[in-house]
Amino acid sequence: MSSAPAPLSVWSRNISPSPTLAVDAKAKALQAAGEDVCGFAAGEPDFDTPEHIKEACAAALRSGKTKYAPTPGIPALRDAIAAKYAEDYGLKVSAGQVIVSPGGKFSCYLAILAVCSPGDEVIIPAPYWVSYPEMVKLSGATPVCVLADDTTGFKLTPAQLEAAITPRTRLLILNSPSNPTGALYTKAEMEAIIAVALKHNLYVMSDEIYEHLLYDGAVHVSPATFSKEAADRTIIVSGFSKTYSMTGWRLGTTVAPAPIAKAIAELQSQMTSNATTFAQFGALAALTEKAKTRAALDQMLVAFDRRRRFLHAELNKIDGIKCLLAEGAFYLFPNISSFGLSSEEFCTRLLDTQKVAAVHGSAFGAEGYLRLSYATSDEIIAKGVTRLAEFCKGL
Ligand SMILES: *Cc1c(COP(=O)(O)O)cnc(C)c1O
């Protein structure tokens, strides 16, 4: 008799489900059960998608844009994305280098699959977005996480990168502005990191999904703009979810050197085909109806900035909490290590006793911190931070 096969594959057994989605689901379940929950867990803007974008999608739907589209995206949208990179960053890319995918998350996964093989190592600065290590594992490669804590502003130093590189290192993942910390690399910092990556012939996946959510006049730089050599090694991932409050639309974008773009399109052609056709027409309006989009984005940024300042100030008034001021995205990542609890225990007790949902830092590869998303109302932020202060006082 042969023994029964393992019920699940090595891929299923090795993956951990998204802890951010899990905490958010628990908070929403408590809320549905009638509890008054202050949710800081969700990683999505609390605004609706701007009207002109919804209208363009509805018009496309009404006019019958309901069929398959070319796998890498509708031509007009690929052109508009290429034009956006020229306009925003002076980066010359052809529409053939642009791929539209069902969500930035899938764009990241395809980028990793396109360049990584079993046995390769991928360097991921921590705190990291929860999905990177799992995606790397699903490619058969090995994640190598390097902690960049609040002493360096949550930014990897060139020396740390140099020390983590081995002959097997294939890819470096960067995410500026960062989820979960909101940290933004300056041009000089980014250039120093990229110089090390190029010296060792690494690919760089630059996740720029928060590129437009910036405060205090901060400027986002893409490594692809540094030199032709850098552009030839950089895969830029971005998307519509965060900038235009379009998380449910599932639209991500990749700009890659031509051979990698071709590989990504081929992978996508076998895995999902095109991103939803009529949704792409909405995204097109986001890029072409510029004045309306700018006005909507400016309105969101005013709210995010106000909440960011308020939450940051209130957190630092709490004895035992230290919090850096983030320059981008919509998260703060306070240090709670002085309380002597694991971040998971801290968050579980915070939710159970004060009904405040935050995600434990260990989920992002950084013990001793919390991630608080301020993409929620001013009222909830004020109430939630008061409860957090109360909770800390009782520890
Ligand atoms: C939200 C997010 C994404 C992708 O979001 P999608 O909704 O899949 O487009 C990618 N990277 C980071 C760091 C994110 O926070």
CSV table of C-alpha atoms and ligand atoms in Angstrom, one decimal:
chain,number,residue,atom,x,y,z
A,1,MET,CA,0.0,0.0,0.0
A,2,SER,CA,1.3,3.4,-0.9
A,3,SER,CA,0.9,6.2,1.7
A,4,ALA,CA,-1.6,9.0,1.0
A,5,PRO,CA,-0.1,12.0,-0.8
A,6,ALA,CA,0.1,15.3,1.1
A,7,PRO,CA,-3.3,16.9,0.7
A,8,LEU,CA,-1.8,20.2,-0.4
A,9,SER,CA,1.1,21.3,-2.6
A,10,VAL,CA,4.3,22.8,-1.4
A,11,TRP,CA,3.1,26.2,-2.6
A,12,SER,CA,-0.1,26.0,-0.5
A,13,ARG,CA,1.8,24.8,2.6
A,14,ASN,CA,4.5,27.4,2.4
A,15,ILE,CA,2.3,30.5,2.0
A,16,SER,CA,1.0,32.6,4.9
A,17,PRO,CA,-2.3,34.4,4.2
A,18,SER,CA,-2.2,38.2,4.3
A,19,PRO,CA,-2.2,39.4,7.9
A,20,THR,CA,-3.4,42.9,7.0
A,21,LEU,CA,-6.5,41.5,5.3
A,22,ALA,CA,-7.0,39.2,8.3
A,23,VAL,CA,-6.9,42.0,10.9
A,24,ASP,CA,-9.2,44.1,8.8
A,25,ALA,CA,-11.6,41.2,8.4
A,26,LYS,CA,-11.6,40.7,12.2
A,27,ALA,CA,-12.3,44.4,12.8
A,28,LYS,CA,-15.1,44.4,10.2
A,29,ALA,CA,-16.7,41.3,11.8
A,30,LEU,CA,-16.6,42.9,15.3
A,31,GLN,CA,-18.2,46.0,13.7
A,32,ALA,CA,-20.9,43.9,12.0
A,33,ALA,CA,-21.6,42.4,15.4
A,34,GLY,CA,-22.4,45.9,16.7
A,35,GLU,CA,-19.1,46.8,18.3
A,36,ASP,CA,-17.8,50.4,18.0
A,37,VAL,CA,-14.5,49.7,16.3
A,38,CYS,CA,-11.9,52.2,15.3
A,39,GLY,CA,-10.2,50.7,12.3
A,40,PHE,CA,-6.6,51.6,11.5
A,41,ALA,CA,-5.9,48.4,9.6
A,42,ALA,CA,-7.3,48.9,6.1
A,43,GLY,CA,-4.7,49.6,3.4
A,44,GLU,CA,-7.1,51.6,1.2
A,45,PRO,CA,-8.2,55.2,0.8
A,46,ASP,CA,-11.6,55.9,2.4
A,47,PHE,CA,-12.7,58.1,-0.5
A,48,ASP,CA,-14.9,57.1,-3.4
A,49,THR,CA,-13.4,56.9,-6.9
A,50,PRO,CA,-13.6,60.3,-8.6
A,51,GLU,CA,-16.8,60.8,-10.6
A,52,HIS,CA,-15.3,61.3,-14.1
A,53,ILE,CA,-13.4,58.0,-13.8
A,54,LYS,CA,-16.5,56.1,-12.8
A,55,GLU,CA,-18.4,57.9,-15.7
A,56,ALA,CA,-15.8,56.9,-18.3
A,57,CYS,CA,-16.0,53.3,-17.1
A,58,ALA,CA,-19.9,53.3,-17.2
A,59,ALA,CA,-19.8,54.8,-20.7
A,60,ALA,CA,-17.4,52.1,-21.9
A,61,LEU,CA,-19.7,49.5,-20.4
A,62,ARG,CA,-22.8,51.0,-22.1
A,63,SER,CA,-21.0,51.1,-25.4
A,64,GLY,CA,-20.1,47.4,-25.4
A,65,LYS,CA,-16.5,47.4,-24.2
A,66,THR,CA,-17.3,44.0,-22.7
A,67,LYS,CA,-15.0,41.7,-24.6
A,68,TYR,CA,-11.4,40.5,-24.1
A,69,ALA,CA,-8.8,43.2,-24.7
A,70,PRO,CA,-5.2,42.7,-25.7
A,71,THR,CA,-3.4,40.9,-22.8
A,72,PRO,CA,-1.0,43.8,-22.0
A,73,GLY,CA,-3.9,46.4,-21.9
A,74,ILE,CA,-5.9,48.6,-24.3
A,75,PRO,CA,-3.6,50.5,-26.6
A,76,ALA,CA,-4.9,54.0,-25.5
A,77,LEU,CA,-4.2,53.2,-21.9
A,78,ARG,CA,-0.7,51.9,-22.5
A,79,ASP,CA,0.0,55.0,-24.5
A,80,ALA,CA,-1.3,57.2,-21.7
A,81,ILE,CA,0.8,55.4,-19.2
A,82,ALA,CA,3.9,55.8,-21.3
A,83,ALA,CA,3.1,59.5,-21.7
A,84,LYS,CA,2.6,59.9,-17.9
A,85,TYR,CA,6.1,58.6,-17.2
A,86,ALA,CA,7.6,61.1,-19.8
A,87,GLU,CA,5.6,63.9,-18.2
A,88,ASP,CA,6.1,63.1,-14.5
A,89,TYR,CA,9.7,61.9,-14.6
A,90,GLY,CA,11.1,62.7,-18.0
A,91,LEU,CA,11.4,58.9,-18.5
A,92,LYS,CA,11.2,57.8,-22.1
A,93,VAL,CA,9.4,54.5,-22.4
A,94,SER,CA,7.5,53.0,-25.3
A,95,ALA,CA,3.9,51.7,-25.0
A,96,GLY,CA,5.4,48.2,-25.6
A,97,GLN,CA,7.2,48.4,-22.3
A,98,VAL,CA,3.9,49.0,-20.4
A,99,ILE,CA,1.7,46.2,-19.1
A,100,VAL,CA,-1.6,46.7,-17.5
A,101,SER,CA,-2.5,43.9,-15.0
A,102,PRO,CA,-5.4,42.9,-12.7
A,103,GLY,CA,-4.1,44.8,-9.7
A,104,GLY,CA,-0.7,46.2,-8.6
A,105,LYS,CA,-0.4,43.1,-6.4
A,106,PHE,CA,-0.5,40.9,-9.5
A,107,SER,CA,1.9,43.3,-11.3
A,108,CYS,CA,4.4,42.7,-8.5
A,109,TYR,CA,4.0,38.9,-8.7
A,110,LEU,CA,4.5,38.8,-12.4
A,111,ALA,CA,7.6,41.0,-12.2
A,112,ILE,CA,9.1,38.6,-9.7
A,113,LEU,CA,8.1,35.6,-11.8
A,114,ALA,CA,9.6,37.1,-14.9
A,115,VAL,CA,13.1,37.4,-13.4
A,116,CYS,CA,13.4,35.0,-10.5
A,117,SER,CA,14.1,31.2,-10.6
A,118,PRO,CA,14.4,28.6,-7.9
A,119,GLY,CA,17.7,29.1,-6.1
A,120,ASP,CA,17.8,32.8,-6.6
A,121,GLU,CA,17.8,35.2,-3.6
A,122,VAL,CA,15.7,38.4,-3.4
A,123,ILE,CA,16.6,41.2,-1.0
A,124,ILE,CA,13.6,42.7,0.7
A,125,PRO,CA,14.2,45.6,3.1
A,126,ALA,CA,12.0,45.3,6.2
A,127,PRO,CA,9.6,46.6,7.3
A,128,TYR,CA,8.1,45.3,4.0
A,129,TRP,CA,4.8,45.0,2.3
A,130,VAL,CA,3.4,41.7,3.5
A,131,SER,CA,3.1,40.1,0.1
A,132,TYR,CA,6.7,40.4,-1.1
A,133,PRO,CA,8.2,37.5,0.8
A,134,GLU,CA,5.2,35.2,0.0
A,135,MET,CA,5.4,36.1,-3.7
A,136,VAL,CA,9.1,35.4,-3.8
A,137,LYS,CA,8.5,32.0,-2.2
A,138,LEU,CA,5.8,31.3,-4.8
A,139,SER,CA,8.5,31.9,-7.6
A,140,GLY,CA,10.7,29.3,-5.9
A,141,ALA,CA,13.3,31.9,-5.0
A,142,THR,CA,14.3,32.7,-1.4
A,143,PRO,CA,13.4,36.0,0.3
A,144,VAL,CA,16.3,37.6,2.2
A,145,CYS,CA,14.9,40.2,4.5
A,146,VAL,CA,17.1,43.0,5.8
A,147,LEU,CA,15.8,45.1,8.7
A,148,ALA,CA,16.0,48.9,8.3
A,149,ASP,CA,14.5,50.2,11.5
A,150,ASP,CA,13.6,53.7,12.7
A,151,THR,CA,17.2,54.5,13.5
A,152,THR,CA,17.8,54.9,9.7
A,153,GLY,CA,14.3,56.3,9.0
A,154,PHE,CA,13.2,52.8,7.9
A,155,LYS,CA,15.5,53.1,4.9
A,156,LEU,CA,18.1,50.5,3.8
A,157,THR,CA,21.7,51.8,3.8
A,158,PRO,CA,24.1,50.9,0.9
A,159,ALA,CA,26.3,49.1,3.5
A,160,GLN,CA,23.4,46.9,4.6
A,161,LEU,CA,22.6,46.1,1.0
A,162,GLU,CA,26.2,45.3,0.2
A,163,ALA,CA,26.4,43.0,3.2
A,164,ALA,CA,23.2,41.1,2.1
A,165,ILE,CA,24.3,40.4,-1.5
A,166,THR,CA,25.6,36.9,-2.4
A,167,PRO,CA,26.4,35.3,-5.8
A,168,ARG,CA,22.8,34.1,-5.8
A,169,THR,CA,21.2,37.5,-5.4
A,170,ARG,CA,19.0,38.3,-8.3
A,171,LEU,CA,16.5,41.0,-7.4
A,172,LEU,CA,16.2,43.9,-4.9
A,173,ILE,CA,12.7,45.1,-4.0
A,174,LEU,CA,12.2,48.7,-3.2
A,175,ASN,CA,9.0,50.5,-2.1
A,176,SER,CA,9.2,54.2,-1.8
A,177,PRO,CA,7.0,55.8,-0.4
A,178,SER,CA,6.7,52.7,1.7
A,179,ASN,CA,3.8,50.6,3.0
A,180,PRO,CA,4.0,50.2,6.1
A,181,THR,CA,6.2,53.1,7.1
A,182,GLY,CA,5.5,56.0,4.7
A,183,ALA,CA,9.3,56.4,4.4
A,184,LEU,CA,10.5,58.1,1.2
A,185,TYR,CA,14.1,57.7,-0.2
A,186,THR,CA,15.7,61.0,-1.2
A,187,LYS,CA,17.4,61.1,-4.6
A,188,ALA,CA,20.8,60.8,-3.1
A,189,GLU,CA,19.8,57.8,-0.9
A,190,MET,CA,18.2,56.1,-3.8
A,191,GLU,CA,21.2,56.7,-6.1
A,192,ALA,CA,23.5,55.2,-3.5
A,193,ILE,CA,21.4,52.1,-3.2
A,194,ILE,CA,21.1,51.7,-7.0
A,195,ALA,CA,24.8,52.1,-7.5
A,196,VAL,CA,25.3,49.0,-5.3
A,197,ALA,CA,22.6,47.1,-7.1
A,198,LEU,CA,24.1,47.9,-10.5
A,199,LYS,CA,27.6,47.0,-9.3
A,200,HIS,CA,26.3,43.5,-8.6
A,201,ASN,CA,24.1,43.3,-11.7
A,202,LEU,CA,20.8,43.0,-9.7
A,203,TYR,CA,17.4,43.7,-11.1
A,204,VAL,CA,15.4,46.2,-9.1
A,205,MET,CA,11.6,46.0,-8.7
A,206,SER,CA,10.6,49.5,-7.7
A,207,ASP,CA,7.1,49.4,-6.3
A,208,GLU,CA,5.9,53.0,-6.8
A,209,ILE,CA,2.2,52.5,-6.0
A,210,TYR,CA,2.3,55.5,-3.6
A,211,GLU,CA,4.2,57.8,-6.0
A,212,HIS,CA,1.6,60.6,-5.9
A,213,LEU,CA,0.8,60.4,-2.1
A,214,LEU,CA,3.4,62.8,-0.9
A,215,TYR,CA,3.5,65.6,1.8
A,216,ASP,CA,5.5,68.7,2.7
A,217,GLY,CA,6.7,69.1,-0.9
A,218,ALA,CA,8.5,65.8,-0.9
A,219,VAL,CA,9.6,64.5,-4.3
A,220,HIS,CA,9.4,60.9,-5.5
A,221,VAL,CA,12.3,59.5,-7.5
A,222,SER,CA,12.2,56.4,-9.6
A,223,PRO,CA,15.5,54.6,-10.0
A,224,ALA,CA,14.8,54.1,-13.7
A,225,THR,CA,15.5,57.8,-14.2
A,226,PHE,CA,19.1,57.7,-13.1
A,227,SER,CA,20.8,56.3,-16.2
A,228,LYS,CA,20.2,54.0,-19.2
A,229,GLU,CA,22.0,51.3,-17.2
A,230,ALA,CA,19.6,51.8,-14.3
A,231,ALA,CA,16.6,51.8,-16.6
A,232,ASP,CA,17.7,48.5,-18.1
A,233,ARG,CA,17.7,46.9,-14.7
A,234,THR,CA,14.5,48.4,-13.2
A,235,ILE,CA,11.0,47.1,-13.3
A,236,ILE,CA,8.6,49.8,-12.1
A,237,VAL,CA,5.3,48.7,-10.6
A,238,SER,CA,2.5,51.1,-9.9
A,239,GLY,CA,-1.3,51.2,-10.3
A,240,PHE,CA,-4.5,53.1,-9.8
A,241,SER,CA,-5.7,51.7,-6.4
A,242,LYS,CA,-4.0,54.2,-4.1
A,243,THR,CA,-3.7,57.4,-6.1
A,244,TYR,CA,-7.2,57.5,-7.5
A,245,SER,CA,-9.0,55.5,-4.8
A,246,MET,CA,-9.6,52.6,-7.1
A,247,THR,CA,-8.7,49.6,-5.0
A,248,GLY,CA,-11.8,47.5,-6.1
A,249,TRP,CA,-11.1,48.1,-9.8
A,250,ARG,CA,-8.0,45.9,-9.8
A,251,LEU,CA,-5.7,47.7,-12.1
A,252,GLY,CA,-1.9,47.6,-11.8
A,253,THR,CA,0.8,48.8,-14.2
A,254,THR,CA,4.3,47.7,-15.0
A,255,VAL,CA,7.0,49.5,-16.9
A,256,ALA,CA,9.9,47.2,-17.7
A,257,PRO,CA,12.8,46.8,-20.2
A,258,ALA,CA,11.3,45.4,-23.4
A,259,PRO,CA,12.4,41.7,-23.0
A,260,ILE,CA,11.0,41.7,-19.4
A,261,ALA,CA,7.8,43.4,-20.5
A,262,LYS,CA,7.4,40.7,-23.1
A,263,ALA,CA,7.9,37.9,-20.6
A,264,ILE,CA,5.4,39.5,-18.2
A,265,ALA,CA,2.8,39.8,-21.0
A,266,GLU,CA,3.4,36.1,-21.8
A,267,LEU,CA,3.0,35.0,-18.2
A,268,GLN,CA,-0.2,37.1,-17.9
A,269,SER,CA,-1.6,35.7,-21.1
A,270,GLN,CA,-1.6,32.2,-19.5
A,271,MET,CA,-2.6,33.3,-16.0
A,272,THR,CA,-5.4,35.8,-16.3
A,273,SER,CA,-5.5,37.4,-19.8
A,274,ASN,CA,-6.3,41.1,-19.8
A,275,ALA,CA,-7.3,43.3,-16.8
A,276,THR,CA,-11.1,44.0,-17.0
A,277,THR,CA,-11.7,45.8,-20.3
A,278,PHE,CA,-14.2,48.5,-19.2
A,279,ALA,CA,-12.2,49.2,-16.0
A,280,GLN,CA,-9.3,50.2,-18.2
A,281,PHE,CA,-11.4,52.9,-19.9
A,282,GLY,CA,-12.0,54.4,-16.4
A,283,ALA,CA,-8.3,54.4,-15.8
A,284,LEU,CA,-7.7,56.1,-19.1
A,285,ALA,CA,-9.9,58.9,-18.0
A,286,ALA,CA,-7.9,59.2,-14.8
A,287,LEU,CA,-4.8,59.9,-16.9
A,288,THR,CA,-6.3,62.0,-19.7
A,289,GLU,CA,-8.8,64.2,-17.9
A,290,LYS,CA,-6.0,65.7,-16.0
A,291,ALA,CA,-7.6,68.8,-14.5
A,292,LYS,CA,-10.4,66.8,-12.9
A,293,THR,CA,-8.0,64.1,-11.7
A,294,ARG,CA,-5.7,66.7,-10.2
A,295,ALA,CA,-8.5,68.4,-8.3
A,296,ALA,CA,-9.8,65.1,-6.9
A,297,LEU,CA,-6.3,64.0,-5.9
A,298,ASP,CA,-5.5,67.4,-4.2
A,299,GLN,CA,-8.7,67.1,-2.2
A,300,MET,CA,-7.6,63.6,-0.9
A,301,LEU,CA,-4.1,64.9,-0.2
A,302,VAL,CA,-5.4,67.7,2.0
A,303,ALA,CA,-7.4,65.2,4.1
A,304,PHE,CA,-4.5,62.7,4.3
A,305,ASP,CA,-2.0,65.4,5.3
A,306,ARG,CA,-4.3,66.8,8.0
A,307,ARG,CA,-4.8,63.3,9.5
A,308,ARG,CA,-1.1,62.5,9.2
A,309,ARG,CA,-0.1,65.5,11.2
A,310,PHE,CA,-2.8,65.0,13.8
A,311,LEU,CA,-2.1,61.3,14.3
A,312,HIS,CA,1.6,61.8,14.4
A,313,ALA,CA,1.3,64.6,17.1
A,314,GLU,CA,-1.1,62.6,19.2
A,315,LEU,CA,1.0,59.4,19.1
A,316,ASN,CA,4.1,61.2,20.3
A,317,LYS,CA,2.2,62.6,23.3
A,318,ILE,CA,1.7,59.0,24.5
A,319,ASP,CA,4.3,57.9,27.1
A,320,GLY,CA,6.3,55.1,25.6
A,321,ILE,CA,5.5,55.6,21.9
A,322,LYS,CA,7.9,57.1,19.5
A,323,CYS,CA,6.7,57.8,16.0
A,324,LEU,CA,8.5,59.2,12.9
A,325,LEU,CA,6.6,61.6,10.6
A,326,ALA,CA,6.1,59.8,7.3
A,327,GLU,CA,6.6,61.7,4.0
A,328,GLY,CA,4.3,59.6,1.8
A,329,ALA,CA,1.6,57.0,1.6
A,330,PHE,CA,-1.1,56.9,4.4
A,331,TYR,CA,0.5,55.0,7.2
A,332,LEU,CA,2.4,55.7,10.4
A,333,PHE,CA,4.6,53.1,12.0
A,334,PRO,CA,5.1,54.0,15.7
A,335,ASN,CA,7.6,52.2,17.9
A,336,ILE,CA,6.0,50.5,20.8
A,337,SER,CA,8.9,48.4,21.9
A,338,SER,CA,9.1,50.1,25.3
A,339,PHE,CA,6.0,48.3,26.5
A,340,GLY,CA,7.7,44.9,26.4
A,341,LEU,CA,4.9,43.1,24.6
A,342,SER,CA,5.2,41.4,21.2
A,343,SER,CA,3.5,43.6,18.6
A,344,GLU,CA,1.0,40.8,17.9
A,345,GLU,CA,0.0,40.6,21.6
A,346,PHE,CA,-0.2,44.4,21.8
A,347,CYS,CA,-2.5,44.5,18.8
A,348,THR,CA,-4.7,41.6,19.9
A,349,ARG,CA,-5.2,43.2,23.4
A,350,LEU,CA,-5.8,46.6,21.8
A,351,LEU,CA,-8.5,45.2,19.6
A,352,ASP,CA,-10.1,43.1,22.4
A,353,THR,CA,-10.1,45.7,25.1
A,354,GLN,CA,-10.3,49.0,23.3
A,355,LYS,CA,-11.8,48.0,19.9
A,356,VAL,CA,-8.9,49.6,18.0
A,357,ALA,CA,-7.7,47.7,15.0
A,358,ALA,CA,-4.0,48.1,14.1
A,359,VAL,CA,-1.6,45.7,12.4
A,360,HIS,CA,1.3,44.3,14.3
A,361,GLY,CA,4.8,45.2,13.1
A,362,SER,CA,5.9,41.6,13.0
A,363,ALA,CA,3.6,41.1,10.0
A,364,PHE,CA,5.9,43.5,8.1
A,365,GLY,CA,9.1,41.9,9.4
A,366,ALA,CA,9.7,44.5,12.1
A,367,GLU,CA,8.9,43.5,15.7
A,368,GLY,CA,8.2,46.4,18.2
A,369,TYR,CA,6.0,48.5,15.9
A,370,LEU,CA,2.4,49.0,14.8
A,371,ARG,CA,1.1,50.0,11.5
A,372,LEU,CA,-1.7,52.6,11.6
A,373,SER,CA,-3.4,53.6,8.4
A,374,TYR,CA,-4.9,57.1,8.5
A,375,ALA,CA,-7.0,56.5,5.5
A,376,THR,CA,-10.0,56.8,7.7
A,377,SER,CA,-12.2,59.7,9.0
A,378,ASP,CA,-10.8,62.4,11.3
A,379,GLU,CA,-13.4,61.3,13.9
A,380,ILE,CA,-12.3,57.7,14.0
A,381,ILE,CA,-8.6,58.8,14.2
A,382,ALA,CA,-9.3,61.1,17.1
A,383,LYS,CA,-11.4,58.5,19.0
A,384,GLY,CA,-9.0,55.7,18.2
A,385,VAL,CA,-5.8,57.5,19.3
A,386,THR,CA,-7.6,58.5,22.6
A,387,ARG,CA,-8.4,54.8,23.2
A,388,LEU,CA,-4.8,53.9,22.3
A,389,ALA,CA,-3.5,56.3,24.9
A,390,GLU,CA,-5.9,54.8,27.4
A,391,PHE,CA,-4.6,51.4,26.6
A,392,CYS,CA,-1.0,52.4,26.9
A,393,LYS,CA,-1.6,54.0,30.3
A,394,GLY,CA,-3.0,50.6,31.5
A,395,LEU,CA,0.1,48.6,30.5
B,1,LIG,C1,-1.7,48.4,-2.2
B,1,LIG,C2,-0.3,48.0,-2.6
B,1,LIG,C3,-0.1,47.4,-3.8
B,1,LIG,C4,-1.0,47.0,-4.9
B,1,LIG,O1,-2.3,47.3,-4.7
B,1,LIG,P1,-3.4,46.8,-5.8
B,1,LIG,O2,-4.7,47.1,-5.1
B,1,LIG,O3,-3.2,45.3,-6.0
B,1,LIG,O4,-3.2,47.5,-7.0
B,1,LIG,C5,1.3,47.2,-4.2
B,1,LIG,N1,2.3,47.5,-3.3
B,1,LIG,C6,2.0,48.1,-2.1
B,1,LIG,C7,3.2,48.4,-1.3
B,1,LIG,C8,0.7,48.4,-1.7
B,1,LIG,O5,0.5,48.9,-0.5
